[in-house]
GROMACS .gro file of C-alpha atoms in nm:
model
  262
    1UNK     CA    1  -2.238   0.828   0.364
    2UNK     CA    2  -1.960   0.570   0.397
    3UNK     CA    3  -1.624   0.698   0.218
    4UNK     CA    4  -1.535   0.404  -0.022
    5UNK     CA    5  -1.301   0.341  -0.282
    6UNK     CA    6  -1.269   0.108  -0.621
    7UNK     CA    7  -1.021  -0.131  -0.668
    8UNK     CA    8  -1.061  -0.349  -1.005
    9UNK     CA    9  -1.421  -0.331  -0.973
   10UNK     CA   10  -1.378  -0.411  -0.621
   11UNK     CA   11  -1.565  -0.186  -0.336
   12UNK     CA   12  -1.353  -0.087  -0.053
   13UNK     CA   13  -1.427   0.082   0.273
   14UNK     CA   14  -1.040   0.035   0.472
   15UNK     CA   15  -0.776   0.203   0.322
   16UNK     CA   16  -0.522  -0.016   0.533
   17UNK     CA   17  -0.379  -0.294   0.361
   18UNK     CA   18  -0.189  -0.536   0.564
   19UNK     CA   19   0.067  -0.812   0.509
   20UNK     CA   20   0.092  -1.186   0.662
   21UNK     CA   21   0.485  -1.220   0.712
   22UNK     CA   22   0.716  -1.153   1.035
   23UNK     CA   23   0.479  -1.173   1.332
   24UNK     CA   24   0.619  -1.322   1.587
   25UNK     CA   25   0.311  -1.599   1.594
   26UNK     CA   26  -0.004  -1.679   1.413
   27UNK     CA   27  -0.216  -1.523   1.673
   28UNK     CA   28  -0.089  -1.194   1.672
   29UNK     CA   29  -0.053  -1.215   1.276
   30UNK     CA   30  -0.451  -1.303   1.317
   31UNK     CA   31  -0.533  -1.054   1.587
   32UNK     CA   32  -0.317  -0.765   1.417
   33UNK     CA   33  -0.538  -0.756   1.125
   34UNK     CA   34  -0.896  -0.816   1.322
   35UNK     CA   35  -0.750  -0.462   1.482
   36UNK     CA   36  -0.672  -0.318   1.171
   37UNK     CA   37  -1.013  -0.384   1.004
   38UNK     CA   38  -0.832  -0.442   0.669
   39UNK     CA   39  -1.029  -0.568   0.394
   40UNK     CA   40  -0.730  -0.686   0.189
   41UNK     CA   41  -0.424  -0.900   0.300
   42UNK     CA   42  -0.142  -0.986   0.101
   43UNK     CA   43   0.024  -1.330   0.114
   44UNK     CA   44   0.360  -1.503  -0.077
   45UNK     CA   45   0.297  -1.826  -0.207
   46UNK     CA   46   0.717  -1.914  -0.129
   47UNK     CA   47   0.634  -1.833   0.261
   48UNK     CA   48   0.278  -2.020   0.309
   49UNK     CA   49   0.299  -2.295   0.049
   50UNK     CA   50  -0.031  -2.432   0.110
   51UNK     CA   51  -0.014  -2.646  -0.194
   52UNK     CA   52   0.254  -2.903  -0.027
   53UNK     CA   53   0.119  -2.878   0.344
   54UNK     CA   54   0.458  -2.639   0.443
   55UNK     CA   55   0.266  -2.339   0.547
   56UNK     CA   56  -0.095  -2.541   0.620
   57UNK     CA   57  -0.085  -2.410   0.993
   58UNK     CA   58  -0.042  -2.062   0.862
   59UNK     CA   59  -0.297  -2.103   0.554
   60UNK     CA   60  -0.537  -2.184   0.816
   61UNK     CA   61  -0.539  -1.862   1.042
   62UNK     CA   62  -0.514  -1.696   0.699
   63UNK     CA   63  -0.861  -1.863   0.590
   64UNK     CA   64  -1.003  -1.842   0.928
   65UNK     CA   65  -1.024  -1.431   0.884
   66UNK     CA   66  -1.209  -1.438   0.576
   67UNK     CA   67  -1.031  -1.178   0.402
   68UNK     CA   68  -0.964  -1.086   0.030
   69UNK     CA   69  -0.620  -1.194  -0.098
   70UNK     CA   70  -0.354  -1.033  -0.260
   71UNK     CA   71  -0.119  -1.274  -0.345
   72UNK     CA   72   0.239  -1.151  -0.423
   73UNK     CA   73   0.535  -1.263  -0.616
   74UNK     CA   74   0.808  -1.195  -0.352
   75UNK     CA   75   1.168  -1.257  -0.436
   76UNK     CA   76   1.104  -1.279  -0.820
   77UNK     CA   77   1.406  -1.103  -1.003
   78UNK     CA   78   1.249  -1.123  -1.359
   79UNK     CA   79   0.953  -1.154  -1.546
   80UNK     CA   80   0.929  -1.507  -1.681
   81UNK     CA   81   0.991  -1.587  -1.281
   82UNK     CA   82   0.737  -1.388  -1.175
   83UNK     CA   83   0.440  -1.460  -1.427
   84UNK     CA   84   0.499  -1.840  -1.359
   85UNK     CA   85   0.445  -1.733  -0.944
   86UNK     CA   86   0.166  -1.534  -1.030
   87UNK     CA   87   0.021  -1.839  -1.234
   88UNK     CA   88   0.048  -2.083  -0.899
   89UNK     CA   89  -0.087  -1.817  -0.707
   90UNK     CA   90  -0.428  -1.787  -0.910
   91UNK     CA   91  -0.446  -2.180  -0.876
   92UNK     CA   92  -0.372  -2.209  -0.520
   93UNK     CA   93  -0.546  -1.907  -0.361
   94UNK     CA   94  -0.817  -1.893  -0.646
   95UNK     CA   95  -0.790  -1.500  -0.708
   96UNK     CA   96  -0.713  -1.354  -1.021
   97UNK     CA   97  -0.587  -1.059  -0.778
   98UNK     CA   98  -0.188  -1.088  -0.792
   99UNK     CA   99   0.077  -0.789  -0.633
  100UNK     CA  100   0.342  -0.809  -0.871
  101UNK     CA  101   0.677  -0.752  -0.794
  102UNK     CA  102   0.998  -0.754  -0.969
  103UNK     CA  103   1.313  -0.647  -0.793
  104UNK     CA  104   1.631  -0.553  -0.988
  105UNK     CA  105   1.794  -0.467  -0.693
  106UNK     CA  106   1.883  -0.687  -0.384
  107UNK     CA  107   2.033  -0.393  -0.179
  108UNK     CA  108   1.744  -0.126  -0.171
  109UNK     CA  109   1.475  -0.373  -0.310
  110UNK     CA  110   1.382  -0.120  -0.590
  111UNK     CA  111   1.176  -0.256  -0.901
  112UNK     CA  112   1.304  -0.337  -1.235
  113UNK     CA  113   1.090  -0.129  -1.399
  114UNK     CA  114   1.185  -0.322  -1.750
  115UNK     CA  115   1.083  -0.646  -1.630
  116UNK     CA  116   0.774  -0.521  -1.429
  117UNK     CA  117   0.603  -0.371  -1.738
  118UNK     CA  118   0.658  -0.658  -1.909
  119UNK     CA  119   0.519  -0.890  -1.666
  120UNK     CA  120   0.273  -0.671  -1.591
  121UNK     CA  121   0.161  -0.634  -2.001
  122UNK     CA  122   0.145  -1.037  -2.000
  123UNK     CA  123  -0.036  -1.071  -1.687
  124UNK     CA  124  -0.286  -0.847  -1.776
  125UNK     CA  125  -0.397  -1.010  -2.073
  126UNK     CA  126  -0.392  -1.324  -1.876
  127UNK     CA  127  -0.670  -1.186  -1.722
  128UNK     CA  128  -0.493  -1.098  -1.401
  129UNK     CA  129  -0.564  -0.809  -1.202
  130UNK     CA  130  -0.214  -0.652  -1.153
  131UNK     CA  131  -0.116  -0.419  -0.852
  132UNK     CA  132   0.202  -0.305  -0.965
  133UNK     CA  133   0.469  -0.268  -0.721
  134UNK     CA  134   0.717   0.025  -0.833
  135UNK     CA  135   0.890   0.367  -0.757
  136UNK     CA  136   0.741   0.658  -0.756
  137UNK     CA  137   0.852   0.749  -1.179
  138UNK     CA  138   0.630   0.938  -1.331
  139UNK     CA  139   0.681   0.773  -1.684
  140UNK     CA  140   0.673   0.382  -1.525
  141UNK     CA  141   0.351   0.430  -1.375
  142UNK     CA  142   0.174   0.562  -1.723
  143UNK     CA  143   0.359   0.276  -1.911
  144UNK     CA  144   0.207   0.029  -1.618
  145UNK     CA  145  -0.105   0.179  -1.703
  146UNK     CA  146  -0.095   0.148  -2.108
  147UNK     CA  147  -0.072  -0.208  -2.048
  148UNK     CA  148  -0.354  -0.218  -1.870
  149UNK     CA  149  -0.288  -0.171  -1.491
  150UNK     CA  150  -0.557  -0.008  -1.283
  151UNK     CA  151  -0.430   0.025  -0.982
  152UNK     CA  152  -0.053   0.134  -0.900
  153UNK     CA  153   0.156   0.105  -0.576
  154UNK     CA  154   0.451   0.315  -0.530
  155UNK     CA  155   0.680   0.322  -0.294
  156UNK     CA  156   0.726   0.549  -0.026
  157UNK     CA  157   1.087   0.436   0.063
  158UNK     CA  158   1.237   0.105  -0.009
  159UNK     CA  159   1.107  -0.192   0.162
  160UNK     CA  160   1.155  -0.258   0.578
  161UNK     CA  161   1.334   0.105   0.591
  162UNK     CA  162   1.039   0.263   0.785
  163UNK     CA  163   1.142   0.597   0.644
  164UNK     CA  164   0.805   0.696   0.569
  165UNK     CA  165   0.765   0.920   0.252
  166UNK     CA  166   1.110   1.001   0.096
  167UNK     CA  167   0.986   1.203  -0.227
  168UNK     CA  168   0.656   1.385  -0.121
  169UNK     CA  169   0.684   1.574  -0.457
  170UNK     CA  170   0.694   1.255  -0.715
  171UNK     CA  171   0.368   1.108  -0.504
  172UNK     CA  172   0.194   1.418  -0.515
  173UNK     CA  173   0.306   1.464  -0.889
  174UNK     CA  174   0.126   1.142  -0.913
  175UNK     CA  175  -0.167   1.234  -0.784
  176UNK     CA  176  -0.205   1.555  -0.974
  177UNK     CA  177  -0.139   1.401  -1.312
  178UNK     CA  178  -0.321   1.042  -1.267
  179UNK     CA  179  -0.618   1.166  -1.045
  180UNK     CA  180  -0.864   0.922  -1.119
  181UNK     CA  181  -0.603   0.636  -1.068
  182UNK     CA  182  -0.614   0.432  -0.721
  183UNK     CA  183  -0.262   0.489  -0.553
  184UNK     CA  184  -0.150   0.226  -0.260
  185UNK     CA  185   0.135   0.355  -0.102
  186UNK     CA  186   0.343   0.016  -0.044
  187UNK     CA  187   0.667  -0.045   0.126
  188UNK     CA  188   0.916   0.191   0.364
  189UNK     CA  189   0.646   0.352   0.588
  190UNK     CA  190   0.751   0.331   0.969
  191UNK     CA  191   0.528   0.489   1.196
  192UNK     CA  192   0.139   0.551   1.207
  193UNK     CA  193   0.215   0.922   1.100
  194UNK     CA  194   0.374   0.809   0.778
  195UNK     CA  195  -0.021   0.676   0.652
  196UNK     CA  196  -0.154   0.977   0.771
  197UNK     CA  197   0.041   1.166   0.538
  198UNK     CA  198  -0.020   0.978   0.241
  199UNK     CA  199  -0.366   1.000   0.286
  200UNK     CA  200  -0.376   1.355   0.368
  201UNK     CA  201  -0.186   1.394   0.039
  202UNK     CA  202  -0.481   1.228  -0.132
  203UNK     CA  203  -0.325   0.834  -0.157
  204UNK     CA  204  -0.580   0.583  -0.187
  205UNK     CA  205  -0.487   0.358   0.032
  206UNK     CA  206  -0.135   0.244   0.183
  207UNK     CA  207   0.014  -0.130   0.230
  208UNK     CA  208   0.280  -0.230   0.506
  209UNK     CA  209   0.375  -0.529   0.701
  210UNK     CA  210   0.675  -0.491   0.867
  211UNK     CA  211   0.592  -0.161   1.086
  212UNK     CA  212   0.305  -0.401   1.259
  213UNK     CA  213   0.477  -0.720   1.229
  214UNK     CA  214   0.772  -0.585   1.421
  215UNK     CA  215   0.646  -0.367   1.720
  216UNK     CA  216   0.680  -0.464   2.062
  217UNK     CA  217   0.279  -0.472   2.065
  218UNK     CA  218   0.141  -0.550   1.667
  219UNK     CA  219  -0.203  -0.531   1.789
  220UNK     CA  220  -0.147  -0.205   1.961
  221UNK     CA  221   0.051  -0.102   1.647
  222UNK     CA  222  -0.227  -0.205   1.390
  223UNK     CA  223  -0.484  -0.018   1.589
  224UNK     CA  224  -0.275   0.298   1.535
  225UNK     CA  225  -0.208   0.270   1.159
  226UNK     CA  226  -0.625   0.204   1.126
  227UNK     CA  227  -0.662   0.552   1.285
  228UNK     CA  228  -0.376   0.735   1.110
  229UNK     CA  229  -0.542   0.623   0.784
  230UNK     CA  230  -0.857   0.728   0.887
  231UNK     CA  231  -0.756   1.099   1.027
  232UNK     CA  232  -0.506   1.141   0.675
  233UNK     CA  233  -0.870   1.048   0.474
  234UNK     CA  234  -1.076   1.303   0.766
  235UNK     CA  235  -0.802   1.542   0.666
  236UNK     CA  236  -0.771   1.508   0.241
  237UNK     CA  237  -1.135   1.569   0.247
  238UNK     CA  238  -1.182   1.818   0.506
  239UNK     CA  239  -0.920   2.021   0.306
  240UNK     CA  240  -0.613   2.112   0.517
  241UNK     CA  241  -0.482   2.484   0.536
  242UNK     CA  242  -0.269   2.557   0.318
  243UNK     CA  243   0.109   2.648   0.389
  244UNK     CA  244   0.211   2.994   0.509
  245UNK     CA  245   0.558   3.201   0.475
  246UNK     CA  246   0.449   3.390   0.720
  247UNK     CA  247   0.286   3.421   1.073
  248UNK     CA  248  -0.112   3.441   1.067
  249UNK     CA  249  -0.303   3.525   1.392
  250UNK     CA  250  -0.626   3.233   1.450
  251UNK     CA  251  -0.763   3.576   1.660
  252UNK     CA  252  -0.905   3.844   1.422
  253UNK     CA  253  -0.738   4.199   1.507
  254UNK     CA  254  -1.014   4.406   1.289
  255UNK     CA  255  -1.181   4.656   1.529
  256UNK     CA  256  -1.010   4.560   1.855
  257UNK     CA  257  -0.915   4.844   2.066
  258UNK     CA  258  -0.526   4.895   2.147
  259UNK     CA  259  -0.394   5.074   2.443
  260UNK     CA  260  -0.123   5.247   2.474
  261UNK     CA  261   0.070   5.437   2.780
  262UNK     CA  262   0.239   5.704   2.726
   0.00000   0.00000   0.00000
């Protein structure tokens, strides 16, 4: 049986979302995400502008891999900003699907979790489907979800640090108390090892661009996230042992004869 997941009625089998931005060319943009089998790719309406003809070289190795969109509102700083972004993007990439962010802070990139509910509330009853970029607060995700949010993307460190998972507790504090909620683990992970450990901790799903974007080999580098994701999932599921204090032979000792010299 295929291991799937539900995003806004939406059925998913990769749990590897993957961004358009940095590559060094369109072809290795294009041939990053054939290698990471992702479903879903995000794009930013202010770096492909399709509608004026700036980005059409771009939007057409974009279309050509016949992906779903997740259009973002990159380098929006407060909600009227952003909702007007997210309004183009509907028009222009015809998706009600937006990734909505809001940053209140140009040095670590962190939310403004004021301005992102409130978008987020408006948005919603717009009819938009709202993925919700924000930190890892306990009390901002459930107010992102009283205004109707269904899916929610915290942050694993802030965005382009590659520090993987800075606050295991808050994500799996998130998981414990919002189980039924789809989690996309979106911005600061580094290194294939940083999915796996979201997904081991029982993330849905994680989103990155710059960890692929940048390697010396993105195709090579997208390969490795796919299988990351997919050992974390192997691993949630499988149920990992649990934590020891102390040292616990793998080779039973009951009824094995000891020798001793005297």
């Amino acid at each position: 049986m295929t291991d799937t997941w539900q995003a806004y009625g939406e059925t998913l089998t990769s749990r590897l979302l993957l961004g358009t931005a940095l590559y060094p060319n369109p072809n290795a943009m294009q041939e990053s995400i054939k290698a990471s089998e992702s479903e879903i790719i995000t794009v930013s309406l202010r770096r492909q502008s399709p509608e004026d003809g700036g980005g059409e070289s771009m939007w057409q190795f974009i279309r050509d891999l016949n992906k779903k969109l997740l259009p973002n509102t990159a380098g929006c700083h407060n909600a009227k900003e952003a909702i007007n972004l997210a309004k183009m993007s509907r028009e222009i990439f015809n998706t009600h699907w937006i990734k909505l962010e809001v940053i209140g802070d140009d040095y670590n990139l962190q939310p403004d979790p004021f301005e992102l509910v409130e978008a987020a509330k408006i948005l919603t009853d717009d009819g938009f489907a709202v993925f919700p970029y924000c930190t890892d607060d306990l009390v901002l995700c459930q107010k992102l979800l009283d205004v109707g949010c269904e899916v929610l993307m915290p942050w694993g460190a802030p965005i382009g640090t590659g520090r993987g998972i800075m606050n295991p507790y808050s994500l799996e504090t998130l998981r414990q108390r919002l189980p039924n909620v789809p989690l996309i683990i979106d911005a600061g992970l580094g290194k294939p090892s940083h999915a796996c450990q979201a997904l081991e901790m029982g993330c849905s799903a994680v989103l990155l661009n710059t960890a692929v974007a940048k390697a010396h080999d993105p195709v090579l580098m997208a390969t490795g996230f796919k299988q990351a994701v997919e050992a974390g999932r192997a691993s949630f599921l499988a149920g990992a042992m649990p934590e020891r204090q102390s040292a616990s032979p793998s080779t039973p000792v009951l009824g094995t004869p000891f020798w001793h010299q005297s």
